[in-house]
Amino acid sequence: MRQTLDAHDAPSRPLRERVFSGIQPSGASHLGNYLGAQVNYVAMQEEFETIYGIVDYHALTTVHDGAELRRLTHEMVLDLLAVGLDPQRCALIRQSDLPEHAELAWIFNTVVPVSWVERTPTYKEKRQQGVENSMGLLDYPVLQAADIVIYKATRVPVGKDQAAHLELSREIVRAFNRRYGPIFPEPEPVFTEVPVVLGTDGATKMSKSAGNTIPIFAEPDEIRRLVMNMVTDRQRIRRSDPGRPEICNVCQLHRFFGSDYLQIQDGERTARTGCVDTKQLLAERIIEFFRPMRAERARLAADPAVVEETLAAGRAKVRPILEATTAEVRQLVGIGPRRAP
Ligand code: TRP
């Protein structure tokens, strides 16, 4: 039987380059997630052997209610299927179904100096946001490295905010390979065209924790409300004041939802259009853009079995890869029974 993953040919040497990315089930998918990474998840299915993980172990660092985490994980599967992940072509997995990720993270922990994780920018940011300073929070990027490397993935579609984590993953691979031999490839990030997507406050990266998101599957009226409340150019006070589209986040978002972006910019710069016009247009375009995906999501959500079936299929596809790597690593570092020669 021909599988879409190349796992069965040679788990440790895939025919196509292998791609892994992880997404935290910590809230509804928003424009930043979609434009920053999910677009590439979908596109890369065509050419590569793709594995996408809903990283619920990671989410434990911030989601502390079991029922809520389970709900968020379920919703994220639906989001990813609706934006176009095709379980025939990719493997969609739930990280906690594959505890070998956590085992490899532990082994990496014995290779990674504490100073490397302490200086991670996201760790410092999360501390500043008041996230509890748990061992898990500190260790977060080590688990992320394990997620990627357990599949020997070489390309990782992520948002630009993940650049430092990917750099750390590469360092971890080098440190492990130095100690035990060259078994892991260094993974490379793959970014989308978009600069970091700013939130509705126009000031910081769009993120759940900043409370400035536009969820892509929100009800149309909710999308209208969120867009109409976006902070634009604070210096543009009167309708007749010329705008500065380069700093207006509404203008910037128009780039991704229509081909007349330059005209829109021009309208703002010359005060031919006002912020309200530009926002109304953006809201309608976002709603239109996601309309088919929203319909698909509703269709999927009506089938109570689809989520667990998708995850079971994903799990079955990746098992051989992950078992091969785990056996190889255990043998190399000297844990578990000796393998037959
Ligand atoms: N840290 C990533 C984020 O917040 C999620 C993640 C976990 C991930 N493991 C990964 C991303 C492995 C890429 C590869 O977006």
CSV table of C-alpha atoms and ligand atoms in Angstrom, one decimal:
chain,number,residue,atom,x,y,z
A,1,MET,CA,0.0,0.0,0.0
A,2,ARG,CA,1.3,3.4,-1.0
A,3,GLN,CA,1.3,5.8,1.9
A,4,THR,CA,1.5,9.5,1.5
A,5,LEU,CA,4.3,9.7,4.0
A,6,ASP,CA,7.5,8.2,2.9
A,7,ALA,CA,7.9,6.6,6.3
A,8,HIS,CA,7.7,3.1,5.1
A,9,ASP,CA,10.5,3.4,2.6
A,10,ALA,CA,13.1,4.3,5.1
A,11,PRO,CA,12.1,6.1,8.2
A,12,SER,CA,15.4,7.8,8.8
A,13,ARG,CA,15.9,8.8,5.1
A,14,PRO,CA,12.7,10.2,3.6
A,15,LEU,CA,12.4,10.5,-0.2
A,16,ARG,CA,11.2,14.0,0.0
A,17,GLU,CA,12.4,16.6,2.4
A,18,ARG,CA,10.5,16.4,5.6
A,19,VAL,CA,8.6,19.3,7.2
A,20,PHE,CA,7.4,19.7,10.7
A,21,SER,CA,5.6,22.5,12.4
A,22,GLY,CA,3.8,22.8,15.7
A,23,ILE,CA,1.0,25.0,16.7
A,24,GLN,CA,-0.1,25.6,20.3
A,25,PRO,CA,-3.8,24.9,21.1
A,26,SER,CA,-3.9,28.0,23.2
A,27,GLY,CA,-6.8,29.9,21.5
A,28,ALA,CA,-8.7,30.3,18.2
A,29,SER,CA,-6.6,30.7,15.1
A,30,HIS,CA,-6.2,34.3,14.2
A,31,LEU,CA,-4.9,36.4,11.2
A,32,GLY,CA,-1.4,36.3,12.6
A,33,ASN,CA,-1.4,32.5,12.8
A,34,TYR,CA,-2.9,32.2,9.3
A,35,LEU,CA,-0.8,34.7,7.5
A,36,GLY,CA,2.4,34.0,9.4
A,37,ALA,CA,2.4,30.3,9.2
A,38,GLN,CA,-0.7,28.3,8.3
A,39,VAL,CA,-0.6,29.6,4.7
A,40,ASN,CA,2.8,27.8,4.4
A,41,TYR,CA,1.5,24.6,6.1
A,42,VAL,CA,-1.0,24.3,3.4
A,43,ALA,CA,1.3,25.2,0.5
A,44,MET,CA,4.1,22.8,1.7
A,45,GLN,CA,1.8,19.8,1.6
A,46,GLU,CA,2.2,19.8,-2.2
A,47,GLU,CA,5.9,19.3,-2.3
A,48,PHE,CA,7.1,17.9,1.0
A,49,GLU,CA,6.4,15.2,3.4
A,50,THR,CA,4.6,17.2,6.0
A,51,ILE,CA,3.9,16.6,9.7
A,52,TYR,CA,1.9,19.1,11.7
A,53,GLY,CA,1.6,18.8,15.4
A,54,ILE,CA,-0.9,20.3,17.9
A,55,VAL,CA,1.5,20.8,20.7
A,56,ASP,CA,-0.6,20.3,23.8
A,57,TYR,CA,2.4,19.5,26.1
A,58,HIS,CA,3.6,23.0,25.2
A,59,ALA,CA,0.2,24.5,26.0
A,60,LEU,CA,0.4,23.1,29.5
A,61,THR,CA,2.8,26.0,30.3
A,62,THR,CA,-0.1,28.5,29.9
A,63,VAL,CA,-3.5,26.6,29.9
A,64,HIS,CA,-4.1,25.2,33.3
A,65,ASP,CA,-7.7,23.9,33.0
A,66,GLY,CA,-7.9,20.3,31.7
A,67,ALA,CA,-11.3,20.6,30.1
A,68,GLU,CA,-10.3,23.8,28.4
A,69,LEU,CA,-7.1,22.4,27.0
A,70,ARG,CA,-9.0,19.4,25.6
A,71,ARG,CA,-11.5,21.7,24.0
A,72,LEU,CA,-8.9,24.0,22.5
A,73,THR,CA,-7.0,21.0,21.0
A,74,HIS,CA,-10.2,19.8,19.4
A,75,GLU,CA,-11.0,23.2,18.0
A,76,MET,CA,-7.5,23.6,16.6
A,77,VAL,CA,-7.8,20.3,14.7
A,78,LEU,CA,-11.0,21.7,13.1
A,79,ASP,CA,-9.3,25.1,12.3
A,80,LEU,CA,-6.3,23.4,10.6
A,81,LEU,CA,-8.5,21.1,8.5
A,82,ALA,CA,-10.7,24.0,7.6
A,83,VAL,CA,-7.8,26.2,6.4
A,84,GLY,CA,-6.8,23.3,4.1
A,85,LEU,CA,-4.7,20.7,5.8
A,86,ASP,CA,-5.4,17.5,4.0
A,87,PRO,CA,-5.0,14.4,6.1
A,88,GLN,CA,-4.5,12.4,2.9
A,89,ARG,CA,-1.3,14.4,2.3
A,90,CYS,CA,0.0,15.5,5.7
A,91,ALA,CA,0.1,13.9,9.1
A,92,LEU,CA,-1.8,15.9,11.6
A,93,ILE,CA,-0.8,14.8,15.1
A,94,ARG,CA,-1.5,15.6,18.7
A,95,GLN,CA,1.9,15.9,20.5
A,96,SER,CA,0.8,14.1,23.6
A,97,ASP,CA,-0.2,11.0,21.6
A,98,LEU,CA,3.5,10.5,21.0
A,99,PRO,CA,5.3,10.8,24.3
A,100,GLU,CA,8.6,10.1,22.6
A,101,HIS,CA,8.7,13.8,21.9
A,102,ALA,CA,8.9,14.4,25.7
A,103,GLU,CA,11.5,11.6,26.1
A,104,LEU,CA,13.7,13.2,23.5
A,105,ALA,CA,13.3,16.6,25.1
A,106,TRP,CA,14.6,15.0,28.3
A,107,ILE,CA,17.6,13.6,26.6
A,108,PHE,CA,18.2,17.0,25.0
A,109,ASN,CA,17.9,18.6,28.5
A,110,THR,CA,21.1,16.7,29.5
A,111,VAL,CA,22.9,18.4,26.5
A,112,VAL,CA,21.6,21.9,26.8
A,113,PRO,CA,23.2,24.4,29.1
A,114,VAL,CA,20.7,26.3,31.3
A,115,SER,CA,22.1,29.6,30.0
A,116,TRP,CA,20.9,28.9,26.5
A,117,VAL,CA,17.3,28.6,27.5
A,118,GLU,CA,17.5,31.5,30.0
A,119,ARG,CA,18.5,33.9,27.3
A,120,THR,CA,15.6,32.9,24.9
A,121,PRO,CA,13.7,36.1,24.1
A,122,THR,CA,10.3,34.4,24.2
A,123,TYR,CA,11.1,33.2,27.7
A,124,LYS,CA,11.9,36.7,28.9
A,125,GLU,CA,8.7,38.0,27.2
A,126,LYS,CA,6.4,35.5,28.7
A,127,ARG,CA,8.0,36.2,32.1
A,128,GLN,CA,7.2,39.8,31.6
A,129,GLN,CA,3.6,39.0,30.7
A,130,GLY,CA,3.3,37.3,34.0
A,131,VAL,CA,3.4,33.7,32.9
A,132,GLU,CA,4.3,31.4,35.7
A,133,ASN,CA,8.0,30.7,35.8
A,134,SER,CA,7.8,27.0,35.6
A,135,MET,CA,10.4,24.5,34.6
A,136,GLY,CA,8.2,23.8,31.6
A,137,LEU,CA,8.3,27.5,30.5
A,138,LEU,CA,12.1,27.5,30.6
A,139,ASP,CA,12.3,24.1,28.8
A,140,TYR,CA,9.7,25.1,26.2
A,141,PRO,CA,12.2,25.5,23.3
A,142,VAL,CA,14.0,22.3,24.1
A,143,LEU,CA,10.7,20.4,23.7
A,144,GLN,CA,10.2,22.3,20.5
A,145,ALA,CA,13.6,21.2,19.2
A,146,ALA,CA,12.6,17.6,20.0
A,147,ASP,CA,9.3,17.9,18.1
A,148,ILE,CA,11.2,18.8,15.0
A,149,VAL,CA,14.2,16.6,15.3
A,150,ILE,CA,12.4,13.4,16.2
A,151,TYR,CA,11.3,13.4,12.6
A,152,LYS,CA,14.6,14.6,11.3
A,153,ALA,CA,12.6,17.4,9.7
A,154,THR,CA,14.7,19.9,7.8
A,155,ARG,CA,12.2,22.6,7.2
A,156,VAL,CA,10.0,24.3,9.7
A,157,PRO,CA,7.2,26.7,8.6
A,158,VAL,CA,6.8,29.2,11.4
A,159,GLY,CA,6.0,32.8,12.1
A,160,LYS,CA,8.9,35.2,12.4
A,161,ASP,CA,8.5,35.3,16.1
A,162,GLN,CA,9.9,31.8,16.2
A,163,ALA,CA,13.3,32.7,14.6
A,164,ALA,CA,15.1,32.5,18.0
A,165,HIS,CA,13.6,29.1,18.8
A,166,LEU,CA,14.7,27.7,15.5
A,167,GLU,CA,18.2,29.1,16.1
A,168,LEU,CA,18.2,27.3,19.4
A,169,SER,CA,17.0,24.1,17.8
A,170,ARG,CA,19.9,24.2,15.5
A,171,GLU,CA,22.3,24.8,18.4
A,172,ILE,CA,20.8,21.9,20.3
A,173,VAL,CA,21.3,19.6,17.2
A,174,ARG,CA,24.9,20.7,16.9
A,175,ALA,CA,25.5,20.1,20.6
A,176,PHE,CA,23.9,16.6,20.5
A,177,ASN,CA,25.7,15.7,17.3
A,178,ARG,CA,29.0,16.8,18.8
A,179,ARG,CA,28.5,14.6,21.8
A,180,TYR,CA,27.0,11.5,20.1
A,181,GLY,CA,27.7,11.7,16.4
A,182,PRO,CA,26.1,13.3,13.4
A,183,ILE,CA,22.6,11.8,13.4
A,184,PHE,CA,20.4,14.8,13.2
A,185,PRO,CA,20.1,17.4,10.4
A,186,GLU,CA,19.8,21.1,11.4
A,187,PRO,CA,16.3,22.3,10.8
A,188,GLU,CA,15.7,25.6,8.9
A,189,PRO,CA,12.8,27.9,9.4
A,190,VAL,CA,10.5,28.8,6.5
A,191,PHE,CA,8.8,32.2,6.8
A,192,THR,CA,5.9,33.6,4.9
A,193,GLU,CA,6.1,36.8,2.9
A,194,VAL,CA,4.4,38.8,5.6
A,195,PRO,CA,6.2,40.9,8.1
A,196,VAL,CA,5.2,40.2,11.7
A,197,VAL,CA,1.4,40.7,11.8
A,198,LEU,CA,0.4,43.4,14.2
A,199,GLY,CA,-2.6,43.2,16.4
A,200,THR,CA,-5.7,45.4,16.5
A,201,ASP,CA,-3.9,47.7,18.8
A,202,GLY,CA,-1.4,48.4,15.9
A,203,ALA,CA,1.4,48.3,18.5
A,204,THR,CA,2.4,44.7,19.2
A,205,LYS,CA,2.4,41.4,17.5
A,206,MET,CA,-1.0,39.8,17.1
A,207,SER,CA,-1.2,37.3,19.8
A,208,LYS,CA,-3.8,35.7,22.1
A,209,SER,CA,-1.8,36.8,25.2
A,210,ALA,CA,-1.9,40.4,24.1
A,211,GLY,CA,-5.7,40.2,23.5
A,212,ASN,CA,-5.4,41.9,20.1
A,213,THR,CA,-6.4,39.2,17.7
A,214,ILE,CA,-8.8,38.9,14.8
A,215,PRO,CA,-9.9,35.2,15.0
A,216,ILE,CA,-10.3,34.0,11.4
A,217,PHE,CA,-13.4,31.9,12.2
A,218,ALA,CA,-15.2,34.6,14.3
A,219,GLU,CA,-18.7,35.4,13.3
A,220,PRO,CA,-18.8,38.1,10.6
A,221,ASP,CA,-20.3,40.7,13.0
A,222,GLU,CA,-17.5,40.0,15.4
A,223,ILE,CA,-14.9,40.5,12.7
A,224,ARG,CA,-16.6,43.7,11.7
A,225,ARG,CA,-16.5,44.9,15.3
A,226,LEU,CA,-12.8,44.0,15.8
A,227,VAL,CA,-11.7,45.6,12.5
A,228,MET,CA,-13.7,48.8,13.2
A,229,ASN,CA,-12.0,49.1,16.5
A,230,MET,CA,-8.5,48.7,15.2
A,231,VAL,CA,-6.0,51.4,16.1
A,232,THR,CA,-4.8,53.1,12.8
A,233,ASP,CA,-2.6,56.1,12.5
A,234,ARG,CA,-2.9,58.0,15.8
A,235,GLN,CA,-1.8,61.2,14.2
A,236,ARG,CA,-4.7,61.1,11.8
A,237,ILE,CA,-7.3,62.9,13.9
A,238,ARG,CA,-9.7,64.5,11.4
A,239,ARG,CA,-11.1,62.8,8.3
A,240,SER,CA,-9.3,65.5,6.2
A,241,ASP,CA,-5.9,64.8,7.7
A,242,PRO,CA,-3.6,62.8,5.3
A,243,GLY,CA,-2.9,59.3,6.5
A,244,ARG,CA,0.3,57.4,6.8
A,245,PRO,CA,-0.4,54.0,5.3
A,246,GLU,CA,3.0,52.7,6.1
A,247,ILE,CA,2.2,52.8,9.8
A,248,CYS,CA,-1.5,52.1,9.5
A,249,ASN,CA,-2.1,48.5,10.3
A,250,VAL,CA,-5.5,48.5,8.5
A,251,CYS,CA,-3.7,49.5,5.3
A,252,GLN,CA,-1.0,46.9,5.8
A,253,LEU,CA,-3.5,44.1,6.2
A,254,HIS,CA,-5.2,45.1,2.9
A,255,ARG,CA,-2.1,43.7,1.2
A,256,PHE,CA,-3.3,40.2,1.8
A,257,PHE,CA,-6.9,40.6,0.9
A,258,GLY,CA,-7.1,42.2,-2.5
A,259,SER,CA,-4.9,43.4,-5.4
A,260,ASP,CA,-5.7,47.1,-5.1
A,261,TYR,CA,-3.6,47.7,-2.1
A,262,LEU,CA,-1.6,50.5,-3.7
A,263,GLN,CA,-4.8,52.4,-4.6
A,264,ILE,CA,-6.0,52.0,-1.0
A,265,GLN,CA,-2.8,53.4,0.3
A,266,ASP,CA,-3.1,56.3,-2.0
A,267,GLY,CA,-6.6,57.0,-0.9
A,268,GLU,CA,-5.4,57.2,2.7
A,269,ARG,CA,-2.4,59.3,1.9
A,270,THR,CA,-4.4,61.9,0.1
A,271,ALA,CA,-7.4,61.7,2.5
A,272,ARG,CA,-9.6,60.7,-0.4
A,273,THR,CA,-10.8,57.9,1.8
A,274,GLY,CA,-11.2,57.9,5.6
A,275,CYS,CA,-10.2,55.2,8.1
A,276,VAL,CA,-13.9,54.1,8.4
A,277,ASP,CA,-14.1,53.3,4.7
A,278,THR,CA,-10.9,51.5,4.7
A,279,LYS,CA,-11.8,49.5,7.7
A,280,GLN,CA,-15.3,48.5,6.4
A,281,LEU,CA,-13.7,47.3,3.2
A,282,LEU,CA,-11.1,45.3,5.1
A,283,ALA,CA,-13.7,43.7,7.3
A,284,GLU,CA,-15.8,42.6,4.3
A,285,ARG,CA,-12.8,41.2,2.5
A,286,ILE,CA,-11.6,39.2,5.5
A,287,ILE,CA,-15.1,37.8,5.9
A,288,GLU,CA,-15.3,36.9,2.2
A,289,PHE,CA,-11.8,35.4,2.2
A,290,PHE,CA,-12.6,33.0,5.1
A,291,ARG,CA,-16.2,32.3,4.1
A,292,PRO,CA,-15.5,29.0,2.3
A,293,MET,CA,-13.2,27.9,5.1
A,294,ARG,CA,-15.8,28.8,7.7
A,295,ALA,CA,-18.4,26.7,5.8
A,296,GLU,CA,-15.9,23.8,5.7
A,297,ARG,CA,-15.2,24.1,9.4
A,298,ALA,CA,-19.0,24.0,10.2
A,299,ARG,CA,-19.3,20.9,8.0
A,300,LEU,CA,-16.5,19.2,9.8
A,301,ALA,CA,-17.6,20.2,13.2
A,302,ALA,CA,-20.9,18.5,12.6
A,303,ASP,CA,-19.2,15.1,12.5
A,304,PRO,CA,-18.2,14.2,16.1
A,305,ALA,CA,-15.7,11.6,15.0
A,306,VAL,CA,-13.7,13.5,12.5
A,307,VAL,CA,-11.2,15.0,15.0
A,308,GLU,CA,-10.1,11.7,16.6
A,309,GLU,CA,-10.1,9.9,13.3
A,310,THR,CA,-7.8,12.5,11.8
A,311,LEU,CA,-5.5,12.3,14.8
A,312,ALA,CA,-5.5,8.5,14.8
A,313,ALA,CA,-4.5,8.5,11.1
A,314,GLY,CA,-1.7,11.0,11.8
A,315,ARG,CA,-0.4,9.0,14.6
A,316,ALA,CA,-0.3,5.9,12.5
A,317,LYS,CA,1.6,7.6,9.8
A,318,VAL,CA,4.4,9.0,12.0
A,319,ARG,CA,4.8,6.1,14.4
A,320,PRO,CA,7.4,4.3,12.2
A,321,ILE,CA,9.5,7.4,11.9
A,322,LEU,CA,9.4,8.3,15.5
A,323,GLU,CA,10.1,4.7,16.6
A,324,ALA,CA,13.1,4.5,14.4
A,325,THR,CA,14.6,7.7,15.8
A,326,THR,CA,13.8,6.8,19.3
A,327,ALA,CA,15.5,3.4,19.0
A,328,GLU,CA,18.5,5.0,17.3
A,329,VAL,CA,18.9,7.7,20.0
A,330,ARG,CA,18.4,5.2,22.9
A,331,GLN,CA,21.0,2.9,21.4
A,332,LEU,CA,23.4,5.8,20.9
A,333,VAL,CA,23.1,7.4,24.4
A,334,GLY,CA,23.0,4.0,26.1
A,335,ILE,CA,19.6,3.7,27.6
A,336,GLY,CA,17.1,0.8,27.4
A,337,PRO,CA,18.0,-2.7,26.3
A,338,ARG,CA,20.8,-3.2,23.8
A,339,ARG,CA,19.6,-3.6,20.3
A,340,ALA,CA,20.3,-6.7,18.3
A,341,PRO,CA,23.4,-6.0,16.1
B,1,TRP,N1,6.6,27.5,19.8
B,1,TRP,C1,5.7,27.4,18.6
B,1,TRP,C2,4.7,28.6,18.6
B,1,TRP,O1,4.4,29.1,19.7
B,1,TRP,C3,5.0,26.1,18.6
B,1,TRP,C4,5.8,24.9,18.4
B,1,TRP,C5,6.1,23.9,19.3
B,1,TRP,C6,6.6,24.6,17.2
B,1,TRP,N2,6.9,23.0,18.7
B,1,TRP,C7,7.2,23.4,17.5
B,1,TRP,C8,6.7,25.3,16.0
B,1,TRP,C9,8.0,22.8,16.5
B,1,TRP,C10,7.6,24.7,15.0
B,1,TRP,C11,8.2,23.4,15.3
B,1,TRP,O2,4.2,29.0,17.6
